[in-house]
Amino acid sequence: MRSKTAIEIYAYWDELRGHRDVPSRNQIEPAHIRNILADLFILEKSANGDIRFRLAGTRICALFARELRGSTFDALWLGEQTGRLRRVASEVMQHKSPVVLSASALAGSADRLPTEIILLPLRSPDGGVDRIIGSLVPLTRPLWLEATPVNFLDLDGIRVLDVEKTSLFLQNGPEIPLPSRQPNVANQSLAGAIRRVLHLRVFEGGRRD
């Protein structure tokens, strides 16, 4: 993990779960993570299978220049990636596997902005694992960031975190990079290859020739 926010929320999530596989949403105390709340979000899986923002921090909403609460997680991503990201988030919950996503934030003609997203499964009050707490943080702060909203995220790679290992930093699973992109090929479809990392399916994509 490259962002301090992702490291901090993972450490907090890991402390809350203790010897269990997943902590409960009710265990989270906002006061304990108040310094990173603006970069955090909570996703919830609805009865029809949609994964929507239940909460989104102020810096995340400011990044996209809109309120994200109630909107779908996959709506942040390029159109051809939406189904793929919905499945990734669903499998984080199904397999109780934390995942780190590397992405590029796209904002008009501005340069691609490297961004890190972490997805950590949570139990809801009824005992089901149907929620995710996560963070979304740009890894640089270009001058245009405050004035130009991000339109979409473009997935670059996926890393599954192995929570059974004692050293978070030395024992993370390797990032699965997505195929390199060529400019001006936005209308071409993503590759359909699916790779399995540990017990989580990783959906590879990216625009190709």
Coordinates of C-alpha atoms in Angstrom, one line a residue:
M1 CA 0.0 0.0 0.0
R2 CA 1.2 3.4 -0.9
S3 CA -1.1 5.8 0.8
K4 CA -0.9 6.5 4.6
T5 CA -4.7 6.5 4.7
A6 CA -5.0 2.9 3.3
I7 CA -2.4 1.7 5.7
E8 CA -4.1 3.4 8.7
I9 CA -7.6 2.1 7.8
Y10 CA -6.3 -1.4 7.2
A11 CA -4.5 -1.4 10.6
Y12 CA -7.7 -0.2 12.3
W13 CA -9.8 -2.8 10.5
D14 CA -7.3 -5.6 11.4
E15 CA -7.3 -4.5 15.1
L16 CA -11.1 -4.6 15.2
R17 CA -11.4 -8.0 13.8
G18 CA -9.0 -9.6 16.2
H19 CA -9.1 -13.4 15.7
R20 CA -12.2 -13.2 13.6
D21 CA -12.3 -13.0 9.8
V22 CA -14.3 -9.8 9.5
P23 CA -15.1 -7.0 12.0
S24 CA -18.6 -5.6 12.5
R25 CA -19.8 -2.2 11.3
N26 CA -21.0 -1.5 14.8
Q27 CA -17.4 -1.7 16.1
I28 CA -16.3 1.3 14.1
E29 CA -15.9 4.4 16.2
P30 CA -15.5 7.5 14.0
A31 CA -13.6 9.3 16.7
H32 CA -10.8 6.7 16.5
I33 CA -10.2 7.5 12.8
R34 CA -11.3 11.1 12.6
N35 CA -8.1 12.2 10.9
I36 CA -8.9 10.1 7.8
L37 CA -12.7 10.2 7.8
A38 CA -12.7 12.6 4.8
D39 CA -11.0 9.9 2.7
L40 CA -13.2 7.0 3.8
F41 CA -16.4 5.4 2.4
I42 CA -18.8 2.6 3.3
L43 CA -20.4 0.5 0.6
E44 CA -23.5 -1.6 1.1
K45 CA -24.9 -4.4 -1.0
S46 CA -28.6 -4.0 -1.7
A47 CA -31.2 -6.7 -2.1
N48 CA -31.0 -6.4 -5.9
G49 CA -27.3 -6.8 -5.9
D50 CA -26.3 -3.2 -6.4
I51 CA -23.3 -2.0 -4.4
R52 CA -24.0 1.6 -3.3
F53 CA -22.3 4.2 -1.2
R54 CA -23.9 4.4 2.2
L55 CA -21.4 7.1 3.3
A56 CA -18.6 8.9 1.5
G57 CA -16.1 11.3 3.0
T58 CA -16.0 15.0 2.0
R59 CA -12.6 14.8 0.2
I60 CA -13.9 11.9 -2.0
C61 CA -17.1 13.8 -2.8
A62 CA -15.1 16.9 -3.6
L63 CA -12.8 14.9 -5.9
F64 CA -15.8 14.0 -8.0
A65 CA -17.6 17.3 -7.3
R66 CA -20.8 15.6 -6.3
E67 CA -22.4 13.8 -3.3
L68 CA -21.8 10.1 -3.7
R69 CA -24.2 8.8 -1.0
G70 CA -26.7 6.5 -2.6
S71 CA -24.9 6.2 -5.9
T72 CA -23.4 2.9 -7.1
F73 CA -19.7 2.1 -6.6
D74 CA -19.3 1.0 -10.2
A75 CA -20.6 4.4 -11.5
L76 CA -17.1 5.9 -10.6
W77 CA -15.5 3.7 -13.2
L78 CA -15.2 3.8 -17.0
G79 CA -18.3 2.4 -18.6
E80 CA -16.8 -0.9 -19.8
Q81 CA -15.4 -1.6 -16.3
T82 CA -18.6 -1.2 -14.3
G83 CA -19.7 -4.8 -14.2
R84 CA -16.2 -5.9 -13.4
L85 CA -15.8 -3.6 -10.4
R86 CA -19.2 -4.6 -9.1
R87 CA -18.1 -8.2 -9.2
V88 CA -14.8 -7.4 -7.5
A89 CA -16.6 -5.6 -4.7
S90 CA -19.0 -8.5 -4.3
E91 CA -16.2 -11.0 -4.0
V92 CA -14.5 -8.9 -1.4
M93 CA -17.6 -9.5 0.7
Q94 CA -18.2 -13.1 -0.4
H95 CA -14.7 -14.3 0.3
K96 CA -13.9 -11.8 3.1
S97 CA -10.8 -10.8 1.3
P98 CA -9.3 -7.2 1.6
V99 CA -8.3 -5.8 -1.8
V100 CA -6.2 -2.8 -2.9
L101 CA -7.0 -1.3 -6.3
S102 CA -4.6 0.9 -8.3
A103 CA -6.4 3.3 -10.6
S104 CA -5.9 6.4 -12.7
A105 CA -8.4 9.2 -12.1
L106 CA -9.4 10.9 -15.3
A107 CA -10.4 14.6 -15.4
G108 CA -11.0 16.0 -18.8
S109 CA -7.7 16.7 -20.6
A110 CA -5.7 16.7 -17.3
D111 CA -3.0 14.1 -16.8
R112 CA -3.9 10.7 -15.4
L113 CA -3.9 11.0 -11.6
P114 CA -2.6 7.9 -9.8
T115 CA -5.1 6.8 -7.1
E116 CA -5.3 4.0 -4.5
I117 CA -8.5 2.4 -3.2
I118 CA -8.7 -0.2 -0.5
L119 CA -11.8 -2.4 0.1
L120 CA -12.2 -4.1 3.5
P121 CA -15.2 -6.3 4.2
L122 CA -17.6 -5.7 7.2
R123 CA -20.4 -7.5 8.9
S124 CA -23.8 -5.7 9.1
P125 CA -25.9 -5.9 12.3
D126 CA -27.7 -9.0 11.0
G127 CA -24.4 -10.9 10.7
G128 CA -24.1 -11.0 7.0
V129 CA -20.9 -9.7 5.3
D130 CA -22.6 -7.2 3.0
R131 CA -20.7 -4.0 3.6
I132 CA -17.2 -2.6 2.8
I133 CA -15.2 0.1 4.5
G134 CA -12.6 1.7 2.3
S135 CA -10.5 4.7 1.3
L136 CA -10.0 6.5 -2.0
V137 CA -6.9 8.7 -2.1
P138 CA -5.0 10.4 -5.0
L139 CA -1.3 9.6 -4.6
T140 CA -0.2 13.1 -5.9
R141 CA -1.8 16.6 -5.6
P142 CA -1.5 18.3 -9.0
L143 CA -2.4 22.0 -9.3
W144 CA -5.5 21.2 -11.3
L145 CA -7.0 18.9 -8.6
E146 CA -8.8 21.6 -6.7
A147 CA -10.4 23.1 -9.8
T148 CA -11.2 20.2 -12.1
P149 CA -13.5 17.3 -11.0
V150 CA -12.6 13.7 -11.7
N151 CA -15.0 12.1 -14.2
F152 CA -14.0 8.5 -13.9
L153 CA -11.5 6.0 -12.5
D154 CA -9.6 3.6 -14.8
L155 CA -8.4 0.4 -13.2
D156 CA -4.7 -0.3 -13.4
G157 CA -4.1 -3.2 -11.0
I158 CA -5.4 -5.3 -8.2
R159 CA -3.7 -6.7 -5.0
V160 CA -5.3 -9.2 -2.6
L161 CA -4.1 -8.8 1.0
D162 CA -3.3 -12.0 2.9
V163 CA -4.6 -11.3 6.4
E164 CA -3.2 -14.5 7.7
K165 CA 0.4 -13.3 7.4
T166 CA 1.9 -11.6 10.3
S167 CA 3.7 -8.8 8.4
L168 CA 1.3 -6.7 6.3
F169 CA 4.1 -5.0 4.4
L170 CA 6.2 -8.0 3.5
Q171 CA 3.5 -10.6 2.9
N172 CA 1.0 -8.8 0.7
G173 CA 0.0 -10.6 -2.5
P174 CA 1.6 -9.2 -5.6
E175 CA -0.3 -6.6 -7.6
I176 CA -1.8 -8.0 -10.8
P177 CA -1.1 -5.3 -13.4
L178 CA -3.7 -4.8 -16.1
P179 CA -2.6 -4.6 -19.8
S180 CA -1.0 -1.4 -21.0
R181 CA -3.2 1.1 -22.8
Q182 CA -2.8 3.0 -26.0
P183 CA -4.3 6.5 -26.4
N184 CA -7.6 7.2 -28.1
V185 CA -9.0 3.7 -27.9
A186 CA -11.8 4.4 -25.3
N187 CA -14.4 2.7 -27.3
Q188 CA -12.7 -0.7 -27.4
S189 CA -13.8 -3.4 -25.0
L190 CA -11.9 -4.8 -22.1
A191 CA -10.3 -8.1 -22.2
G192 CA -12.4 -10.9 -20.8
A193 CA -9.6 -12.8 -19.0
I194 CA -10.3 -13.8 -15.4
R195 CA -7.4 -14.7 -13.2
R196 CA -7.7 -16.3 -9.7
V197 CA -5.5 -14.8 -6.9
L198 CA -5.7 -16.8 -3.7
H199 CA -9.5 -17.4 -3.5
L200 CA -10.6 -14.1 -5.0
R201 CA -11.2 -13.8 -8.7
V202 CA -9.4 -10.9 -10.2
F203 CA -11.0 -9.4 -13.3
E204 CA -8.4 -8.1 -15.7
G205 CA -9.1 -5.3 -18.1
G206 CA -7.8 -2.1 -19.6
R207 CA -8.2 -0.8 -23.2
R208 CA -6.1 -2.8 -25.7
D209 CA -5.2 -2.6 -29.4

